[in-house]
């Protein structure tokens, strides 16, 4: 592990040198997408410069090289999440794709009256596919409620869990509030009733190294673009046993063993779920992103981000009329807030004029906003390449915006 030196780290991210509206950029929208280090960009350029070819099918050298690199990336990702087998890692276009793949597969498993539990803290991508599944199968969706601090109410989960529960799905970390959910406890309890568990790891993956075997989780989904990788690629981890049980999601090339008009047989894992030419370069670049983050080290990353979070929380609370949402002690570096009497959109627009990128709105988590009876929040989300100076600029900008709007 290299020593954690934020000034050195920032040199890897060319975009952090740019200006926005005449000010040096302060990028605090990391929960939406992270920035890309040059090591990852280099991997992309190297792919298109040296060995761009379609994988798996070719006998020629370039195809072989591309296949080796792509499968090498799969192994890196396997090791990172500590999956037992490389074929338990399915390349997808991102978290949304991974969830839809599993939800679609469960259409052939669930029966009318079966129950699936979702948490109140979910992103729309971990709600809508399950609602569609319920419509298709007649299964019933039940919601694990949350409290004012933005934490799931574990006892309510225990009460909802029954012999009828076939699936539980929730995020590891909430994108709107940053809450870290007690997923190990939930997975173990769900398994006692024989229910499968899918964890949406999109927001956890940039901060926490999940060990899928230690968690004993059935499915874990992530997107590369939240962890220094490119957009349009992610992975679904699934236990081999489950992946063998689920039918293919899409038909096409790559996912078959034999095809005839009488009968087609499907390829082995992971190819069964990887129809068509995948995002080859993206997968390889995802591997490079994982290497990059691991070289810094996830412990160092989360320790540093916690410092940023504590500092920003303290400073924001000094602003009159400040209301923070998601005040659990178990949280990643995300702050959601409103200022009394002001619309989050107005605050976001004004701080952008000062070079500061934050997100405003419902953050694809409308049920959370409904819970707090608000239209949305301002969300600042930090990464390991942010600095205390940037937080000071952000706080000053919020104060200025408040003055201008009041
Ligand atoms: N789940 C969570 C918790 C997220 O934060 C996001 C991205 N905002 C998603 C799912 C969807 O990820 P993607 O858009 O990369 O598929």
Coordinates of N, CA, C and O in Angstrom, one line a residue, residues 31 119-123 146 150 170-181 200 202-204 207 326 330-332 334 336 363 365 368-369 379:
X31 N -21.1 10.3 -5.4 CA -22.1 9.2 -5.3 C -22.8 9.0 -6.6 O -23.3 7.9 -6.9
X119 N -36.1 -2.8 1.1 CA -36.0 -1.8 2.2 C -36.5 -0.4 1.7 O -36.6 -0.2 0.6
X120 N -36.8 0.4 2.7 CA -37.4 1.7 2.5 C -36.3 2.6 1.9 O -36.6 3.7 1.5
X121 N -35.1 2.2 2.0 CA -33.9 3.1 1.6 C -33.4 2.9 0.2 O -32.3 3.3 -0.1
X122 N -34.2 2.2 -0.7 CA -33.7 1.8 -2.0 C -33.7 2.9 -3.0 O -34.5 3.8 -3.1
X123 N -32.7 2.7 -3.9 CA -32.7 3.5 -5.2 C -33.8 2.9 -6.1 O -34.1 1.7 -6.0
X146 N -38.0 2.5 7.7 CA -36.8 3.2 8.3 C -37.2 4.1 9.4 O -38.4 4.4 9.6
X150 N -32.7 7.6 9.4 CA -32.4 7.0 8.1 C -31.8 5.7 8.2 O -31.0 5.2 7.3
X170 N -31.8 -5.3 -0.7 CA -31.5 -3.9 -0.1 C -30.1 -3.5 -0.5 O -29.3 -4.3 -0.9
X171 N -29.9 -2.2 -0.3 CA -28.6 -1.7 -0.6 C -27.6 -1.9 0.6 O -28.1 -1.9 1.8
X172 N -26.4 -2.0 0.3 CA -25.3 -2.0 1.4 C -25.2 -0.6 2.0 O -25.1 -0.5 3.2
X173 N -25.2 0.4 1.1 CA -25.2 1.8 1.5 C -26.2 2.6 0.7 O -26.3 2.4 -0.5
X174 N -27.0 3.4 1.4 CA -28.0 4.2 0.7 C -27.3 5.4 0.0 O -26.5 6.1 0.5
X175 N -27.7 5.6 -1.3 CA -27.2 6.6 -2.1 C -27.7 8.0 -1.6 O -27.0 9.0 -1.8
X176 N -28.9 8.1 -1.1 CA -29.5 9.4 -0.8 C -29.0 9.8 0.6 O -28.9 11.0 0.8
X177 N -28.7 8.9 1.5 CA -28.4 9.3 2.9 C -27.0 8.8 3.3 O -26.5 9.3 4.3
X178 N -26.4 7.8 2.7 CA -25.1 7.3 3.1 C -25.2 6.3 4.2 O -24.1 5.7 4.6
X179 N -26.3 5.9 4.7 CA -26.5 4.9 5.7 C -25.9 3.6 5.3 O -26.1 3.1 4.2
X180 N -25.0 3.0 6.2 CA -24.5 1.7 5.9 C -25.5 0.7 6.6 O -25.7 0.7 7.9
X181 N -26.1 -0.2 5.9 CA -27.1 -1.1 6.4 C -26.4 -2.3 7.0 O -25.3 -2.8 6.6
X200 N -27.5 -4.5 -3.2 CA -27.1 -3.5 -4.2 C -25.9 -2.8 -3.6 O -26.0 -2.0 -2.6
X202 N -23.8 -0.7 -5.1 CA -23.3 0.4 -5.9 C -22.7 1.5 -5.1 O -21.6 2.0 -5.5
X203 N -23.2 1.8 -3.9 CA -22.7 2.9 -3.1 C -21.7 2.5 -2.1 O -21.0 3.3 -1.5
X204 N -21.6 1.2 -1.9 CA -20.7 0.7 -0.9 C -19.3 0.4 -1.5 O -18.3 0.7 -0.9
X207 N -16.2 2.6 -1.2 CA -15.7 2.9 0.2 C -15.4 1.6 1.0 O -14.5 1.7 1.9
X326 N -30.3 11.6 7.4 CA -29.4 10.5 7.4 C -28.3 10.8 8.4 O -27.2 11.1 8.1
X330 N -23.5 5.0 11.4 CA -22.9 4.1 10.5 C -23.2 4.6 9.1 O -24.3 4.4 8.5
X331 N -22.3 5.5 8.6 CA -22.5 6.0 7.2 C -21.2 6.3 6.5 O -20.2 6.4 7.1
X332 N -21.4 6.3 5.2 CA -20.2 6.7 4.3 C -20.3 8.2 4.1 O -21.2 8.9 4.6
X334 N -21.4 10.8 2.7 CA -22.5 11.4 2.0 C -23.3 12.3 3.0 O -23.6 11.9 4.1
X336 N -26.7 14.7 3.1 CA -27.9 15.2 2.5 C -28.5 16.3 3.4 O -28.6 16.0 4.6
X363 N -32.7 12.1 -5.8 CA -31.6 11.1 -5.9 C -32.1 9.7 -6.2 O -31.6 8.7 -5.7
X365 N -34.6 8.2 -5.3 CA -35.0 7.5 -4.0 C -36.2 8.3 -3.5 O -36.2 8.8 -2.4
X368 N -37.8 7.8 0.0 CA -37.1 8.4 1.2 C -37.5 9.8 1.4 O -37.8 10.3 2.5
X369 N -37.7 10.5 0.2 CA -38.1 12.0 0.3 C -39.5 12.0 0.8 O -39.8 12.9 1.6
X379 N -27.2 17.1 -1.9 CA -26.4 16.0 -1.5 C -24.9 16.3 -1.9 O -24.6 16.5 -3.1

